[in-house]
Amino acid sequence: MSDGARSRMSGRVREGTSALLISTDGRLLMQLRDDLPHVSDPGKISLFGGRREGTESFLECVVREIHEEIGYYLPPERFELIGQYSGTDHLTPNGRLHGQVFLARDVPIDQLKVNEGRLEIVAIDELERIRGRLARAAEYALEIFLKREPIT
């Protein structure tokens, strides 16, 4: 067993992925998290994604998680890696968080069936109205995205 797999199993390191999804009309497709105590970032607006399972790659993880959470299959080639993060895990005492953030474009809103939380559709030029409601992962991904594609 690799050190990474052993660390993931012990709970010291949490590894996962998330994706910033852009609709066919250029809006952000985000997840309004359920406001329940057992849910991470309850009531916050976040990205779709989740934890790695077994030996799957970060790309395999994001493909699986997005399909599970939005009910629409996006093949691996639709995802572009835009960032990585590593640092303190605010959900696990003395834990670390390692992850990758992906971008997928041209996602058809009318074909989605969100299975966790609710779909939050946000025009890129309206990000200020939700800024205080964003989960940390969403803030990080949007910061990367806006550096690449500033609002004009």
JSON list of C-alpha atoms in Angstrom, two decimals:
[
{"chain": "A", "resi": 1, "resn": "MET", "atom": "CA", "xyz": [0.00, 0.00, 0.00]},
{"chain": "A", "resi": 2, "resn": "SER", "atom": "CA", "xyz": [1.37, 3.44, -0.91]},
{"chain": "A", "resi": 3, "resn": "ASP", "atom": "CA", "xyz": [2.00, 6.10, 1.73]},
{"chain": "A", "resi": 4, "resn": "GLY", "atom": "CA", "xyz": [-0.71, 8.26, 0.11]},
{"chain": "A", "resi": 5, "resn": "ALA", "atom": "CA", "xyz": [-3.27, 5.47, 0.31]},
{"chain": "A", "resi": 6, "resn": "ARG", "atom": "CA", "xyz": [-2.28, 4.70, 3.90]},
{"chain": "A", "resi": 7, "resn": "SER", "atom": "CA", "xyz": [-2.62, 8.40, 4.84]},
{"chain": "A", "resi": 8, "resn": "ARG", "atom": "CA", "xyz": [-6.02, 8.65, 3.15]},
{"chain": "A", "resi": 9, "resn": "MET", "atom": "CA", "xyz": [-7.24, 5.60, 5.04]},
{"chain": "A", "resi": 10, "resn": "SER", "atom": "CA", "xyz": [-5.97, 6.86, 8.39]},
{"chain": "A", "resi": 11, "resn": "GLY", "atom": "CA", "xyz": [-7.91, 10.09, 8.06]},
{"chain": "A", "resi": 12, "resn": "ARG", "atom": "CA", "xyz": [-4.87, 12.36, 8.35]},
{"chain": "A", "resi": 13, "resn": "VAL", "atom": "CA", "xyz": [-5.09, 13.39, 4.69]},
{"chain": "A", "resi": 14, "resn": "ARG", "atom": "CA", "xyz": [-8.30, 14.00, 2.82]},
{"chain": "A", "resi": 15, "resn": "GLU", "atom": "CA", "xyz": [-8.02, 14.00, -0.97]},
{"chain": "A", "resi": 16, "resn": "GLY", "atom": "CA", "xyz": [-10.64, 15.10, -3.41]},
{"chain": "A", "resi": 17, "resn": "THR", "atom": "CA", "xyz": [-11.62, 17.11, -6.41]},
{"chain": "A", "resi": 18, "resn": "SER", "atom": "CA", "xyz": [-14.09, 19.76, -7.40]},
{"chain": "A", "resi": 19, "resn": "ALA", "atom": "CA", "xyz": [-15.18, 21.28, -10.68]},
{"chain": "A", "resi": 20, "resn": "LEU", "atom": "CA", "xyz": [-16.22, 24.72, -11.75]},
{"chain": "A", "resi": 21, "resn": "LEU", "atom": "CA", "xyz": [-18.99, 24.06, -14.27]},
{"chain": "A", "resi": 22, "resn": "ILE", "atom": "CA", "xyz": [-19.93, 26.56, -16.96]},
{"chain": "A", "resi": 23, "resn": "SER", "atom": "CA", "xyz": [-23.31, 26.24, -18.70]},
{"chain": "A", "resi": 24, "resn": "THR", "atom": "CA", "xyz": [-23.85, 26.41, -22.45]},
{"chain": "A", "resi": 25, "resn": "ASP", "atom": "CA", "xyz": [-24.90, 30.06, -22.00]},
{"chain": "A", "resi": 26, "resn": "GLY", "atom": "CA", "xyz": [-21.79, 30.98, -19.97]},
{"chain": "A", "resi": 27, "resn": "ARG", "atom": "CA", "xyz": [-23.21, 30.96, -16.43]},
{"chain": "A", "resi": 28, "resn": "LEU", "atom": "CA", "xyz": [-21.65, 29.24, -13.43]},
{"chain": "A", "resi": 29, "resn": "LEU", "atom": "CA", "xyz": [-23.35, 26.07, -12.19]},
{"chain": "A", "resi": 30, "resn": "MET", "atom": "CA", "xyz": [-22.68, 25.76, -8.49]},
{"chain": "A", "resi": 31, "resn": "GLN", "atom": "CA", "xyz": [-24.02, 23.74, -5.59]},
{"chain": "A", "resi": 32, "resn": "LEU", "atom": "CA", "xyz": [-26.00, 25.24, -2.72]},
{"chain": "A", "resi": 33, "resn": "ARG", "atom": "CA", "xyz": [-25.01, 22.86, 0.08]},
{"chain": "A", "resi": 34, "resn": "ASP", "atom": "CA", "xyz": [-27.69, 21.35, 2.29]},
{"chain": "A", "resi": 35, "resn": "ASP", "atom": "CA", "xyz": [-27.91, 23.23, 5.60]},
{"chain": "A", "resi": 36, "resn": "LEU", "atom": "CA", "xyz": [-27.42, 20.16, 7.78]},
{"chain": "A", "resi": 37, "resn": "PRO", "atom": "CA", "xyz": [-24.85, 19.66, 10.58]},
{"chain": "A", "resi": 38, "resn": "HIS", "atom": "CA", "xyz": [-23.24, 16.55, 9.00]},
{"chain": "A", "resi": 39, "resn": "VAL", "atom": "CA", "xyz": [-22.66, 18.31, 5.64]},
{"chain": "A", "resi": 40, "resn": "SER", "atom": "CA", "xyz": [-19.38, 20.15, 5.07]},
{"chain": "A", "resi": 41, "resn": "ASP", "atom": "CA", "xyz": [-19.89, 23.88, 4.44]},
{"chain": "A", "resi": 42, "resn": "PRO", "atom": "CA", "xyz": [-23.63, 23.69, 5.30]},
{"chain": "A", "resi": 43, "resn": "GLY", "atom": "CA", "xyz": [-25.76, 26.33, 3.59]},
{"chain": "A", "resi": 44, "resn": "LYS", "atom": "CA", "xyz": [-22.82, 27.63, 1.55]},
{"chain": "A", "resi": 45, "resn": "ILE", "atom": "CA", "xyz": [-22.49, 27.88, -2.21]},
{"chain": "A", "resi": 46, "resn": "SER", "atom": "CA", "xyz": [-19.77, 25.53, -3.37]},
{"chain": "A", "resi": 47, "resn": "LEU", "atom": "CA", "xyz": [-18.58, 23.43, -6.28]},
{"chain": "A", "resi": 48, "resn": "PHE", "atom": "CA", "xyz": [-19.69, 19.95, -7.19]},
{"chain": "A", "resi": 49, "resn": "GLY", "atom": "CA", "xyz": [-17.09, 17.29, -6.34]},
{"chain": "A", "resi": 50, "resn": "GLY", "atom": "CA", "xyz": [-15.93, 15.03, -3.54]},
{"chain": "A", "resi": 51, "resn": "ARG", "atom": "CA", "xyz": [-13.40, 12.60, -2.11]},
{"chain": "A", "resi": 52, "resn": "ARG", "atom": "CA", "xyz": [-11.17, 10.21, -3.98]},
{"chain": "A", "resi": 53, "resn": "GLU", "atom": "CA", "xyz": [-12.00, 6.52, -3.63]},
{"chain": "A", "resi": 54, "resn": "GLY", "atom": "CA", "xyz": [-9.43, 3.75, -3.57]},
{"chain": "A", "resi": 55, "resn": "THR", "atom": "CA", "xyz": [-6.72, 4.22, -6.16]},
{"chain": "A", "resi": 56, "resn": "GLU", "atom": "CA", "xyz": [-8.66, 6.44, -8.56]},
{"chain": "A", "resi": 57, "resn": "SER", "atom": "CA", "xyz": [-6.87, 9.45, -10.02]},
{"chain": "A", "resi": 58, "resn": "PHE", "atom": "CA", "xyz": [-8.07, 12.98, -9.37]},
{"chain": "A", "resi": 59, "resn": "LEU", "atom": "CA", "xyz": [-9.49, 13.07, -12.91]},
{"chain": "A", "resi": 60, "resn": "GLU", "atom": "CA", "xyz": [-11.34, 9.77, -12.41]},
{"chain": "A", "resi": 61, "resn": "CYS", "atom": "CA", "xyz": [-12.67, 11.16, -9.12]},
{"chain": "A", "resi": 62, "resn": "VAL", "atom": "CA", "xyz": [-14.03, 14.37, -10.64]},
{"chain": "A", "resi": 63, "resn": "VAL", "atom": "CA", "xyz": [-15.69, 12.48, -13.52]},
{"chain": "A", "resi": 64, "resn": "ARG", "atom": "CA", "xyz": [-17.39, 10.09, -11.05]},
{"chain": "A", "resi": 65, "resn": "GLU", "atom": "CA", "xyz": [-18.39, 12.77, -8.53]},
{"chain": "A", "resi": 66, "resn": "ILE", "atom": "CA", "xyz": [-19.83, 15.15, -11.12]},
{"chain": "A", "resi": 67, "resn": "HIS", "atom": "CA", "xyz": [-21.86, 12.34, -12.70]},
{"chain": "A", "resi": 68, "resn": "GLU", "atom": "CA", "xyz": [-23.17, 11.27, -9.27]},
{"chain": "A", "resi": 69, "resn": "GLU", "atom": "CA", "xyz": [-24.04, 14.80, -8.18]},
{"chain": "A", "resi": 70, "resn": "ILE", "atom": "CA", "xyz": [-25.55, 16.34, -11.34]},
{"chain": "A", "resi": 71, "resn": "GLY", "atom": "CA", "xyz": [-26.88, 13.22, -13.07]},
{"chain": "A", "resi": 72, "resn": "TYR", "atom": "CA", "xyz": [-25.13, 14.12, -16.32]},
{"chain": "A", "resi": 73, "resn": "TYR", "atom": "CA", "xyz": [-22.03, 12.35, -17.63]},
{"chain": "A", "resi": 74, "resn": "LEU", "atom": "CA", "xyz": [-19.09, 14.48, -18.72]},
{"chain": "A", "resi": 75, "resn": "PRO", "atom": "CA", "xyz": [-16.23, 12.39, -20.17]},
{"chain": "A", "resi": 76, "resn": "PRO", "atom": "CA", "xyz": [-12.67, 12.95, -18.88]},
{"chain": "A", "resi": 77, "resn": "GLU", "atom": "CA", "xyz": [-11.63, 15.01, -21.90]},
{"chain": "A", "resi": 78, "resn": "ARG", "atom": "CA", "xyz": [-14.22, 17.66, -20.98]},
{"chain": "A", "resi": 79, "resn": "PHE", "atom": "CA", "xyz": [-12.33, 18.52, -17.77]},
{"chain": "A", "resi": 80, "resn": "GLU", "atom": "CA", "xyz": [-9.41, 20.94, -17.68]},
{"chain": "A", "resi": 81, "resn": "LEU", "atom": "CA", "xyz": [-7.16, 21.03, -14.60]},
{"chain": "A", "resi": 82, "resn": "ILE", "atom": "CA", "xyz": [-6.99, 24.66, -13.43]},
{"chain": "A", "resi": 83, "resn": "GLY", "atom": "CA", "xyz": [-5.53, 24.38, -9.93]},
{"chain": "A", "resi": 84, "resn": "GLN", "atom": "CA", "xyz": [-4.28, 22.30, -7.05]},
{"chain": "A", "resi": 85, "resn": "TYR", "atom": "CA", "xyz": [-4.47, 22.88, -3.33]},
{"chain": "A", "resi": 86, "resn": "SER", "atom": "CA", "xyz": [-2.74, 21.48, -0.31]},
{"chain": "A", "resi": 87, "resn": "GLY", "atom": "CA", "xyz": [-3.07, 22.68, 3.23]},
{"chain": "A", "resi": 88, "resn": "THR", "atom": "CA", "xyz": [-4.87, 22.49, 6.53]},
{"chain": "A", "resi": 89, "resn": "ASP", "atom": "CA", "xyz": [-8.19, 20.66, 6.42]},
{"chain": "A", "resi": 90, "resn": "HIS", "atom": "CA", "xyz": [-10.73, 22.72, 8.38]},
{"chain": "A", "resi": 91, "resn": "LEU", "atom": "CA", "xyz": [-12.98, 19.63, 8.65]},
{"chain": "A", "resi": 92, "resn": "THR", "atom": "CA", "xyz": [-10.44, 17.23, 10.18]},
{"chain": "A", "resi": 93, "resn": "PRO", "atom": "CA", "xyz": [-8.56, 18.07, 13.41]},
{"chain": "A", "resi": 94, "resn": "ASN", "atom": "CA", "xyz": [-4.83, 18.11, 12.61]},
{"chain": "A", "resi": 95, "resn": "GLY", "atom": "CA", "xyz": [-5.73, 16.95, 9.10]},
{"chain": "A", "resi": 96, "resn": "ARG", "atom": "CA", "xyz": [-4.46, 17.94, 5.70]},
{"chain": "A", "resi": 97, "resn": "LEU", "atom": "CA", "xyz": [-6.37, 18.46, 2.49]},
{"chain": "A", "resi": 98, "resn": "HIS", "atom": "CA", "xyz": [-4.99, 17.73, -0.99]},
{"chain": "A", "resi": 99, "resn": "GLY", "atom": "CA", "xyz": [-7.06, 18.31, -4.07]},
{"chain": "A", "resi": 100, "resn": "GLN", "atom": "CA", "xyz": [-7.37, 19.41, -7.64]},
{"chain": "A", "resi": 101, "resn": "VAL", "atom": "CA", "xyz": [-9.81, 21.85, -9.21]},
{"chain": "A", "resi": 102, "resn": "PHE", "atom": "CA", "xyz": [-11.13, 21.29, -12.73]},
{"chain": "A", "resi": 103, "resn": "LEU", "atom": "CA", "xyz": [-13.12, 23.36, -15.21]},
{"chain": "A", "resi": 104, "resn": "ALA", "atom": "CA", "xyz": [-15.78, 21.98, -17.56]},
{"chain": "A", "resi": 105, "resn": "ARG", "atom": "CA", "xyz": [-17.63, 24.11, -20.10]},
{"chain": "A", "resi": 106, "resn": "ASP", "atom": "CA", "xyz": [-20.83, 23.83, -22.14]},
{"chain": "A", "resi": 107, "resn": "VAL", "atom": "CA", "xyz": [-22.83, 21.92, -19.53]},
{"chain": "A", "resi": 108, "resn": "PRO", "atom": "CA", "xyz": [-26.54, 21.83, -20.52]},
{"chain": "A", "resi": 109, "resn": "ILE", "atom": "CA", "xyz": [-28.64, 23.07, -17.59]},
{"chain": "A", "resi": 110, "resn": "ASP", "atom": "CA", "xyz": [-31.81, 21.41, -18.89]},
{"chain": "A", "resi": 111, "resn": "GLN", "atom": "CA", "xyz": [-30.22, 17.95, -18.70]},
{"chain": "A", "resi": 112, "resn": "LEU", "atom": "CA", "xyz": [-29.07, 18.14, -15.07]},
{"chain": "A", "resi": 113, "resn": "LYS", "atom": "CA", "xyz": [-30.65, 16.26, -12.19]},
{"chain": "A", "resi": 114, "resn": "VAL", "atom": "CA", "xyz": [-28.92, 17.51, -9.05]},
{"chain": "A", "resi": 115, "resn": "ASN", "atom": "CA", "xyz": [-28.79, 14.77, -6.41]},
{"chain": "A", "resi": 116, "resn": "GLU", "atom": "CA", "xyz": [-27.04, 16.63, -3.58]},
{"chain": "A", "resi": 117, "resn": "GLY", "atom": "CA", "xyz": [-27.93, 20.13, -2.44]},
{"chain": "A", "resi": 118, "resn": "ARG", "atom": "CA", "xyz": [-29.52, 22.46, -4.98]},
{"chain": "A", "resi": 119, "resn": "LEU", "atom": "CA", "xyz": [-28.32, 23.96, -8.24]},
{"chain": "A", "resi": 120, "resn": "GLU", "atom": "CA", "xyz": [-27.26, 27.60, -7.93]},
{"chain": "A", "resi": 121, "resn": "ILE", "atom": "CA", "xyz": [-26.93, 29.33, -11.31]},
{"chain": "A", "resi": 122, "resn": "VAL", "atom": "CA", "xyz": [-24.84, 32.50, -11.25]},
{"chain": "A", "resi": 123, "resn": "ALA", "atom": "CA", "xyz": [-23.90, 34.88, -14.07]},
{"chain": "A", "resi": 124, "resn": "ILE", "atom": "CA", "xyz": [-20.19, 35.61, -13.90]},
{"chain": "A", "resi": 125, "resn": "ASP", "atom": "CA", "xyz": [-20.85, 39.36, -13.66]},
{"chain": "A", "resi": 126, "resn": "GLU", "atom": "CA", "xyz": [-23.10, 38.73, -10.61]},
{"chain": "A", "resi": 127, "resn": "LEU", "atom": "CA", "xyz": [-20.48, 37.03, -8.42]},
{"chain": "A", "resi": 128, "resn": "GLU", "atom": "CA", "xyz": [-20.38, 39.91, -5.95]},
{"chain": "A", "resi": 129, "resn": "ARG", "atom": "CA", "xyz": [-23.95, 39.17, -4.79]},
{"chain": "A", "resi": 130, "resn": "ILE", "atom": "CA", "xyz": [-22.93, 35.70, -3.52]},
{"chain": "A", "resi": 131, "resn": "ARG", "atom": "CA", "xyz": [-19.35, 36.40, -2.38]},
{"chain": "A", "resi": 132, "resn": "GLY", "atom": "CA", "xyz": [-20.19, 36.18, 1.35]},
{"chain": "A", "resi": 133, "resn": "ARG", "atom": "CA", "xyz": [-22.01, 32.87, 0.87]},
{"chain": "A", "resi": 134, "resn": "LEU", "atom": "CA", "xyz": [-19.18, 30.98, -0.86]},
{"chain": "A", "resi": 135, "resn": "ALA", "atom": "CA", "xyz": [-17.45, 27.93, 0.61]},
{"chain": "A", "resi": 136, "resn": "ARG", "atom": "CA", "xyz": [-13.63, 28.09, 0.71]},
{"chain": "A", "resi": 137, "resn": "ALA", "atom": "CA", "xyz": [-13.21, 25.68, -2.20]},
{"chain": "A", "resi": 138, "resn": "ALA", "atom": "CA", "xyz": [-15.48, 27.83, -4.37]},
{"chain": "A", "resi": 139, "resn": "GLU", "atom": "CA", "xyz": [-13.60, 31.02, -3.44]},
{"chain": "A", "resi": 140, "resn": "TYR", "atom": "CA", "xyz": [-10.32, 29.37, -4.40]},
{"chain": "A", "resi": 141, "resn": "ALA", "atom": "CA", "xyz": [-11.60, 28.04, -7.74]},
{"chain": "A", "resi": 142, "resn": "LEU", "atom": "CA", "xyz": [-13.22, 31.35, -8.68]},
{"chain": "A", "resi": 143, "resn": "GLU", "atom": "CA", "xyz": [-10.02, 33.23, -7.85]},
{"chain": "A", "resi": 144, "resn": "ILE", "atom": "CA", "xyz": [-8.11, 30.98, -10.27]},
{"chain": "A", "resi": 145, "resn": "PHE", "atom": "CA", "xyz": [-10.82, 31.23, -12.92]},
{"chain": "A", "resi": 146, "resn": "LEU", "atom": "CA", "xyz": [-11.09, 35.03, -12.76]},
{"chain": "A", "resi": 147, "resn": "LYS", "atom": "CA", "xyz": [-7.31, 35.43, -13.14]},
{"chain": "A", "resi": 148, "resn": "ARG", "atom": "CA", "xyz": [-7.55, 33.40, -16.34]},
{"chain": "A", "resi": 149, "resn": "GLU", "atom": "CA", "xyz": [-10.76, 35.02, -17.61]},
{"chain": "A", "resi": 150, "resn": "PRO", "atom": "CA", "xyz": [-11.32, 38.40, -15.96]},
{"chain": "A", "resi": 151, "resn": "ILE", "atom": "CA", "xyz": [-14.78, 39.96, -15.96]},
{"chain": "A", "resi": 152, "resn": "THR", "atom": "CA", "xyz": [-14.84, 42.71, -18.56]}
]
